[in-house]
Every structure is written in structure tokens, then in C-alpha cells.
XYZ file of C-alpha atoms in Angstrom:
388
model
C 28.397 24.224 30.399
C 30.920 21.433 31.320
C 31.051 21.097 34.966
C 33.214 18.483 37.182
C 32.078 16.207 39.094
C 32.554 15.963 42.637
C 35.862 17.460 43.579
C 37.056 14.214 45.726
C 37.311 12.129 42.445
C 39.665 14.793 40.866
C 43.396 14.782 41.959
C 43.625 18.575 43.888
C 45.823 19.944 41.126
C 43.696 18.698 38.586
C 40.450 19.980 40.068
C 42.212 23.179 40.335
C 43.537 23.296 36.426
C 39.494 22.048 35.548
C 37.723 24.977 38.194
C 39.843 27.567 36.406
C 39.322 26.039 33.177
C 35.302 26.526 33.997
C 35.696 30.116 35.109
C 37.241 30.676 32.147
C 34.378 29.222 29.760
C 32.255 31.490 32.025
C 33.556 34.466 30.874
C 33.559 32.532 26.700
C 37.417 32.876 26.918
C 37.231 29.239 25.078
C 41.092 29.449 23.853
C 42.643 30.386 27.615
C 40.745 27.210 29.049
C 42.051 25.281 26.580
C 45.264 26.332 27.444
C 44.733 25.899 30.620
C 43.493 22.278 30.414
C 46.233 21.535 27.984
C 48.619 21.992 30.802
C 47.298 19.740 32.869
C 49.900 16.860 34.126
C 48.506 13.728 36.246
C 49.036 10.021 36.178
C 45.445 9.541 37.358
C 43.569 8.214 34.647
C 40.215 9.545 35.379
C 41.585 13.091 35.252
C 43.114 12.061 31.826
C 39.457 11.077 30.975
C 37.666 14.194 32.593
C 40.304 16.076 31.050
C 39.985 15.130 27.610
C 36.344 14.974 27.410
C 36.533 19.118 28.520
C 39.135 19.726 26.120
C 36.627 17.921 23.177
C 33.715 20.089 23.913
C 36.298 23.424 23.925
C 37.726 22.323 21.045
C 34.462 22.279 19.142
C 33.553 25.236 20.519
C 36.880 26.578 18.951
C 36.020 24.986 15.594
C 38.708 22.517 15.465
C 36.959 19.473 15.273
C 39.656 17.126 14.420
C 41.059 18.052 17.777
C 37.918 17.349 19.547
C 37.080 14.009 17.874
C 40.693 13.190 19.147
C 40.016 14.178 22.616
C 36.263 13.201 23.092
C 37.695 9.290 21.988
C 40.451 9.140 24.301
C 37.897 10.278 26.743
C 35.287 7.674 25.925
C 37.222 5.039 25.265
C 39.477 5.294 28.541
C 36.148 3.858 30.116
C 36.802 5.785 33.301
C 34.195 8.179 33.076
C 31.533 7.998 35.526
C 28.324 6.328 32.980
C 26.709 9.475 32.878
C 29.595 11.341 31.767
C 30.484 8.645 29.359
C 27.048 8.386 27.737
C 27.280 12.704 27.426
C 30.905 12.106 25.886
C 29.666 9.359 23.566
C 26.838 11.646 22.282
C 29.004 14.685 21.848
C 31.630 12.331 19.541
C 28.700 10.894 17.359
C 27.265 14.646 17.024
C 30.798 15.941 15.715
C 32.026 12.591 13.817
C 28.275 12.837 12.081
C 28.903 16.568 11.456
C 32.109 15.995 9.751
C 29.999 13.009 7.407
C 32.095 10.447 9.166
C 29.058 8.356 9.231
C 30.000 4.882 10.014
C 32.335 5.743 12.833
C 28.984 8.016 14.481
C 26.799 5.195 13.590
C 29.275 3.102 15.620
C 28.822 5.634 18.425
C 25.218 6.033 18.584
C 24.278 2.731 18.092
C 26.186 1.912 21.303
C 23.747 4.771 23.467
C 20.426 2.780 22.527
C 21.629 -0.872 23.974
C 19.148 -1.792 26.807
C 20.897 -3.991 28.640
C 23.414 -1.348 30.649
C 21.847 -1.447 34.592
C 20.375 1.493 35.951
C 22.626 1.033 38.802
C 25.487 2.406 36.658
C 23.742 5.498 36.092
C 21.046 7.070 34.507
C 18.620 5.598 32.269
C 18.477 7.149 28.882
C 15.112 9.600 28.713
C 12.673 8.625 26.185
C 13.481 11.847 24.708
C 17.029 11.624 24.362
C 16.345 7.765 22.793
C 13.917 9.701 20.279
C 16.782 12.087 19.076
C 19.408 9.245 18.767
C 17.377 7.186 17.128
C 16.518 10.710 14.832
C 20.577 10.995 14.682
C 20.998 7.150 13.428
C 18.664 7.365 10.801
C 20.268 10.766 9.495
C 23.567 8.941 9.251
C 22.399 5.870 7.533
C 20.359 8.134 5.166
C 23.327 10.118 4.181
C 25.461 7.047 3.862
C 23.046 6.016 1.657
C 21.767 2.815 3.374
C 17.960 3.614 3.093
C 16.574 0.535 4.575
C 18.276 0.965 7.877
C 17.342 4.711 7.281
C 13.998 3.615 7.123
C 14.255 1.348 10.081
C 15.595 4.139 12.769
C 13.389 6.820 11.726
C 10.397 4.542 12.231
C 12.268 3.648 15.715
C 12.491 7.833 16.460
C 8.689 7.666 15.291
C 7.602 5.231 18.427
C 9.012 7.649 20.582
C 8.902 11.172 19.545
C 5.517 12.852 17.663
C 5.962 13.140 14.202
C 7.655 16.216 12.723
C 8.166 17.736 9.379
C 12.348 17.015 9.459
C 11.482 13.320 10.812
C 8.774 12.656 8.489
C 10.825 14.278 5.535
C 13.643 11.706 6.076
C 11.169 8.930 6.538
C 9.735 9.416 2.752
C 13.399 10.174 1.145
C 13.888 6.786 2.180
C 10.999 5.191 1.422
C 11.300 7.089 -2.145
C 14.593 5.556 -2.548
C 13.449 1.934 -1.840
C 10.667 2.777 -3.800
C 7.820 2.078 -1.388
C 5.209 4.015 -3.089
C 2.333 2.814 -0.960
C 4.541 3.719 2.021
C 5.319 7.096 0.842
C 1.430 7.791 0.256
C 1.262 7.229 4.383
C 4.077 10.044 5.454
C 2.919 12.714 2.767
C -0.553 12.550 3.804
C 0.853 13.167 7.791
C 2.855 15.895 5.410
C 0.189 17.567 4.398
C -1.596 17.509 7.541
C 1.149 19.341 9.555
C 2.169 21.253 6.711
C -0.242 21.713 4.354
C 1.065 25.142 2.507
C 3.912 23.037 0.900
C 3.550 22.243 -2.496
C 6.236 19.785 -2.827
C 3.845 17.624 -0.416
C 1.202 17.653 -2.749
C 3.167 17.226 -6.021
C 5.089 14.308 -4.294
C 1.528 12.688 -3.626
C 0.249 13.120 -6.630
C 3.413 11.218 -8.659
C 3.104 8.264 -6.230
C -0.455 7.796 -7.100
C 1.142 7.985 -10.661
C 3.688 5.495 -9.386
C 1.067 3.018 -7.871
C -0.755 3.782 -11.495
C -4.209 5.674 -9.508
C -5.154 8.587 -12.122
C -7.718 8.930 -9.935
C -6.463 9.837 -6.649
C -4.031 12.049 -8.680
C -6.660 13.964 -9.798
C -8.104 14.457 -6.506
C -5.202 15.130 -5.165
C -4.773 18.004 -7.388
C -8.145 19.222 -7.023
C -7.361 19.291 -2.937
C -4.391 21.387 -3.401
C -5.944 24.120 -5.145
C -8.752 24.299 -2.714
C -5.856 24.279 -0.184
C -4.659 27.536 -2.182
C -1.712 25.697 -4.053
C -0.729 27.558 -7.161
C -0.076 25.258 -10.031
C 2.701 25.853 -12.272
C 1.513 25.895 -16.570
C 3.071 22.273 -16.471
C 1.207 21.129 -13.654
C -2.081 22.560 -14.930
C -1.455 20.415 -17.921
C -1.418 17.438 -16.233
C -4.305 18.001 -14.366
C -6.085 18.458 -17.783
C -5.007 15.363 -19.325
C -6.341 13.529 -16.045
C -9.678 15.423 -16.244
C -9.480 14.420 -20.214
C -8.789 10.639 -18.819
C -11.720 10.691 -16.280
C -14.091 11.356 -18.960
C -14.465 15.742 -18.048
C -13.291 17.277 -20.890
C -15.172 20.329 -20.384
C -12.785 20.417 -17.039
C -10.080 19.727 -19.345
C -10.583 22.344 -21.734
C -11.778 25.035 -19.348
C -7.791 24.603 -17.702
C -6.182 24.478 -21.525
C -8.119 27.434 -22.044
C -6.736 29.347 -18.864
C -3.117 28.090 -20.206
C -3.543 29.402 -23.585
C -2.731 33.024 -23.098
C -1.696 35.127 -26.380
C 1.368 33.501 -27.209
C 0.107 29.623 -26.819
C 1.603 27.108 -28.962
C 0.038 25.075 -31.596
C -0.014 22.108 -30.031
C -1.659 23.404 -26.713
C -4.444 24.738 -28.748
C -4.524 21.463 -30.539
C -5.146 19.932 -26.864
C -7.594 22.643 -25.852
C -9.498 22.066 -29.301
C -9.539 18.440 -28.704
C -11.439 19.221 -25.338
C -13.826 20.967 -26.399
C -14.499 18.434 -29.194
C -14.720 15.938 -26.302
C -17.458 17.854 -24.871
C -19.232 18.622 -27.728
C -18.756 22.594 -27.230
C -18.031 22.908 -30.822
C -17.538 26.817 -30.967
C -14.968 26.571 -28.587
C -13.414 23.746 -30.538
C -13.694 25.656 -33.844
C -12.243 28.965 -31.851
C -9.083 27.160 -30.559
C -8.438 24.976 -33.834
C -8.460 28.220 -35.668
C -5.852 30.139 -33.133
C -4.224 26.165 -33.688
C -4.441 26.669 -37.517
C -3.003 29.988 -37.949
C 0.055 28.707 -35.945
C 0.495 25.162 -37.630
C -1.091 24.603 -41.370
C -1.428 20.738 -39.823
C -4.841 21.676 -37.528
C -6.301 23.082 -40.886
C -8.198 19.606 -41.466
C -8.993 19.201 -37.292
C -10.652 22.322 -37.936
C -12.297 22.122 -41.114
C -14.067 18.539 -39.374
C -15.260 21.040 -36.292
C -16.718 23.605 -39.179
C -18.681 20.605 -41.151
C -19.742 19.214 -37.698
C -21.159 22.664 -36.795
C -22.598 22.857 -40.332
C -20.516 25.847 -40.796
C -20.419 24.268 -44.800
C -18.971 27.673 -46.270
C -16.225 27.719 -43.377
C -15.317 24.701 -44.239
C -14.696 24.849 -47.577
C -12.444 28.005 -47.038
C -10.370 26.051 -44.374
C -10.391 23.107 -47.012
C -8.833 25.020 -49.648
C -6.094 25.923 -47.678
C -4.539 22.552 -46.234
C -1.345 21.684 -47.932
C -0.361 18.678 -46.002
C 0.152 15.889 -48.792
C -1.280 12.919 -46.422
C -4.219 14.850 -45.943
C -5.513 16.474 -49.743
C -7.177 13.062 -49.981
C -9.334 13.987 -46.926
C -9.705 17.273 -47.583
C -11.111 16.408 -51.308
C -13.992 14.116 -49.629
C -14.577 16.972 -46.864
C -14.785 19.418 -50.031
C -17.387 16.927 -51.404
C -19.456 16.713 -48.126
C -19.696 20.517 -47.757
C -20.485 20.876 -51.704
C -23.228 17.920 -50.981
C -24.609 20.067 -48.337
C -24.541 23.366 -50.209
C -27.033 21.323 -52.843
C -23.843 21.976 -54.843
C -23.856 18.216 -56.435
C -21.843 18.605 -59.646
C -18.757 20.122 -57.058
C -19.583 17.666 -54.476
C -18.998 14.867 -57.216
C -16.004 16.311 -58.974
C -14.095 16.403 -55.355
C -15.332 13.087 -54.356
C -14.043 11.551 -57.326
C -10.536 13.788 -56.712
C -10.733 12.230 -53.548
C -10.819 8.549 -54.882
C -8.061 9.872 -57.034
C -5.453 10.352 -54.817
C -6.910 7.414 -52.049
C -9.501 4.889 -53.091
C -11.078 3.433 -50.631
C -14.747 1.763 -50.318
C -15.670 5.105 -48.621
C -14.255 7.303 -51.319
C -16.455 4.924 -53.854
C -19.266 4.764 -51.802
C -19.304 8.818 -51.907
C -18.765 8.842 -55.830
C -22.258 6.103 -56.127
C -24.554 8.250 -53.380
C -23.566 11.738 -55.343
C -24.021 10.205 -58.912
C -27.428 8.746 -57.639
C -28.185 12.015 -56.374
C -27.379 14.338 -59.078
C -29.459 11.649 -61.791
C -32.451 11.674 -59.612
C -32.024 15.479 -59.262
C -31.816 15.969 -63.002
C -34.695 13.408 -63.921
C -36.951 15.578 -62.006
C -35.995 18.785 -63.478
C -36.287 16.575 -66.782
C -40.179 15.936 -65.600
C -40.684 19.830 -64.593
């Protein structure tokens, strides 16, 4: 509540118009003070001032804050005010000009309540609380003008003085985002975390500055935290993590999470990773299992799968899965696979017929190689049934 000072300073019919004016704000009848204080006549320039900085503050109350902007600066910059008064006046027009995104003119207005150099003697020194909060009110302003460096600079300032908040902190890391100061950012979102912990967009933030600053590692750990912290991962997110296990040489991890993710209507391709896993980690059953869902989906993963089968020694399997790949770049492969299954099955005279189908359609020293070993074979096979 606005309240005069001292009756002597006032004229007597101005300390009268202001008294009622107060009454009136009293009893929240913010339009009849107004009126009241409109009608105010006096050559004395400090009632002008006193005046005008009461009619601001009703006037915002009243939600007319052109009005008050108006009033509040012929107030302040009258310079009559006592300095307490001023300083109160000056705050209120940086609150309202930043409210109304009139952000250089509030910079202009808060930046002139932190100067050091006014002597106590002309009133008041600013608290080191109210310092904190214009220091929190400059940095707001720069940061929504879009100038995060100085941003950066005046919530570090509010950060000397004040403990560290969510809001405060927040600002601090859009800022340091912006400038892209990853290492920086790493700093605030761990103080984040700590006051705030049940907010994922802490931990997701974290986790794509590591990515920034290129430390799969820390991402991965940072991941891990959060879901011992109880952070629910979205399908996307759970990917990720995957693909880092996968990179940090845990594919069983890896696989275990693709599994999770691969619910009834999974797609190919996130079979394809899960399979790949499980490969990884030499859990061929689960490979085979998820190349097959991957296979019935996509005729590509027949092959992928068909390699799982023969490394299983699942020979018959195989063969089945061979005969149905019809991707043209890979009939060569599946000939030679054909060939290795057949050589396995003691089958030689199929195992040479598709190795030579193979060579066919690719030669290559392998294909060749395949032909010479199964032509060996089957003579040395034959010359001892020749003996028997």
C-alpha cells in the first residue's frame, strides 16, 4: 500500500487529495482514488512527483499500463522524490515496462538501481535481497531480448547473491544453450537435478550435452541414473539408450531394451536392431527369434537370419529360409549358404551344384575356393566307396 510521506513535505491540499486517495485504496475502490488524485492541482513539484508515482501504481492496479508507465516516468524522472521513494518508483517502472516486453527501456531502468556509488546518506542502501531480484529481473530482460551473453552475465550476478533456484537456474542454461556452452550447461543441470530431480527434461537435457561435448559415456550413465531416479523413458529414448549400450560393448543390455520395445506390432527394422543384439552377444536363439519376427515383416532379414540358423547349426532351417530370399543382390549369397548347409547335411553333390550357382551369379576367390574343397570332398568320398 502506497503511503505518503511525512505530511510537512506535502502542500495541505495535496496531502489532503493523497490521505483520501489512501482511504480509498483501503477500501480497493482503485478507480475513485484515481479520480481523486487526478484532481489534484499544485505548483509544488514534489507533489507533482508524489502524485504521479500514486497515480502509476493505481493505474496498474487498474490494468492500464500505458497510463502508469506515463505516470511512474514523470515521477522518476522529476528527481524530486525522496531516494527511497525514487528507487521504489524506478523498480515499479522497470517491473511494468518489462511486463509490457519493453525490454531495453526496463533494462535502462534496472540497470540504474544496481550502481554502487549513490551514498547511503541519501537513503537506504539497496538489501542484498532486493540486488538479487534485480539482478534476476536484468537477466530476464536481456534473455528475452535475446542478448544471451549479458543474460548469462546477470543471472550469474543474481547467483552471488541469492541461492540457486529452479526459475534462476532455468534461465542460466537457456542461455548458456544458446551460446552453446555445453560444458557450462553440464554445471546448472546437474544443480537441476539436484533440486529437482523428478523432471525429465533435466535429465534428457544432460544427456544431449554429453552428446554435444561427444561423451557416449556419461550419456549412458546418465540414462541409467534417471531410471533409477524413476524417470520413464519414452520408446525413442529407450532406443537410444540401446544403441549406447550397443556402443559400450553390452549388447545383451542392448537387446534386452529392443526386446522390451518390440511389442506385437514392432517394425522390421527394430527387430533387425534387436536381432543384431543378440548376435552381438552371442545369444543366438534370441537372434534367430527376432530375425524371424524381422523376416516375416521384410523378405530383406531372410539372409540375416538364415546366417543366425547356419551359425546355430540349425542346417535344415537354413535351407528353408534360403529358399525363400528373393532379393537379387543377395541369391549369390544365399547359393553359397545353400552349399554350406548341403556340405553339412553330408549332402555333397547339392552342396557342389549351389556352390558352383553361387560362382555363377558372383565369382569370387571364395566362391572358387568352395567349388575346389567340395569337388575334393565328394572324389575322396567316392574313392572310398570305390575301395568298399
Amino acid at each position: 500500500m502506497l503511503q505518503p510521506v511525512g505530511a510537512v513535505t506535502l502542500s495541505a491540499s495535496t496531502a489532503n487529495k493523497v490521505q483520501r486517495a489512501i482511504n480509498l485504496q483501503q477500501q480497493e475502490k482503485w478507480k475513485e482514488a484515481t479520480t481523486v488524485l487526478e484532481s489534484t492541482s499544485t505548483a509544488s513539484t514534489y507533489d507533482v512527483a508524489f502524485v504521479q508515482r500514486m497515480l502509476g501504481g493505481l493505474y496498474w492496479q487498474l490494468g492500464v499500463p500505458n497510463k502508469a508507465i506515463r505516470s511512474l516516468e514523470a515521477a522518476v524522472d522529476s528527481n524530486k522524490l525522496e531516494p527511497d521513494a525514487q528507487r521504489s518508483a524506478q523498480r515499479m517502472l522497470a517491473d511494468i515496462l518489462l511486463s509490457q516486453s519493453r525490454y531495453d527501456e526496463a533494462l535502462r531502468r534496472y540497470y540504474s538501481l544496481t550502481s554502487d556509488k549513490l551514498p547511503l546518506t541519501s537513503g537506504h542502501a539497496p538489501t542484498e535481497k532486493e540486488l538479487a531480484d534485480i539482478w534476476l529481473r536484468i537477466a530476464q530482460a536481456h534473455y528475452q531480448n535475446q542478448q544471451a551473453k549479458q543474460a548469462l552475465s546477470a543471472i550469474n550476478r543474481h547467483l552471488s547473491l541469492a541461492a540457486a533456484k529452479v526459475s534462476s537456474l532455468s534461465l542460466k542454461l537457456g542461455a548458456q544453450i544458446t551460446l552453446k556452452q555445453w560444458k557450462g550447461t553440464i554445471a546448472s543441470l546437474k544443480q537441476l537435478i539436484a533440486i529437482d530431480p523428478e523432471n525429465k527434461a533435466w535429465w534428457l537435457q544432460l544427456t544431449a550435452s554429453y552428446q554435444h561435448l561427444n561423451k557416449p559415456t556419461d550419456m549412458l550413465k546418465t540414462l541409467v541414473l534417471a531410471v533409477r531416479k524413476g524417470i520413464a523413458l519414452s520408446p525413442s529414448e529407450k532406443r537410444m539408450m540401446a544403441q549406447l549400450y550397443g556402443q559400450q560393448g553390452v549388447p545383451e543390455k542392448a537387446a534386452a531394451l529392443m526386446l522390451e520395445l518390440n511389442t506385437k506390432n514392432a517394425k522390421a527394422s527394430s527387430l533387425a536392431m534387436e536381432a543384431s543384439y543378440w548376435q552381438l552377444a552371442k545369444e543366438w536363439d534370441n537372434a534367430i527369434a527376432a530375425w524371424q519376427r524381422a523376416a516375416e515383416q521384410d523378405n530383406q532379414y531372410r539372409w540375416s537370419l538364415a546366417q543366425s540358423q547356419l551359425q546355430r547349426g540349425l542346417y535344415q532351417e537354413a535351407l528353408t529360409s534360403l529358399d525363400l530370399i528373393t532379393e537379387t543382390n543377395q541369391q549369390a549369397q544365399a547359393e553359397l549358404g545353400q552349399a554350406i548347409a548341403y556340405d553339412k547335411l553330408d549332402n555333397l553333390d547339392k552342396a557342389l551344384e549351389h556352390a558352383k550357382r553361387a560362382n555363377e551369379i558372383e565369382p569370387t576367390t571364395q566362391t572358387e575356393s568352395w567349388i575346389q574343397y567340395l569337388s575334393h570332398k565328394r572324389d575322396a568320398a567316392s574313392a572310398v566307396s570305390d575301395i568298399r
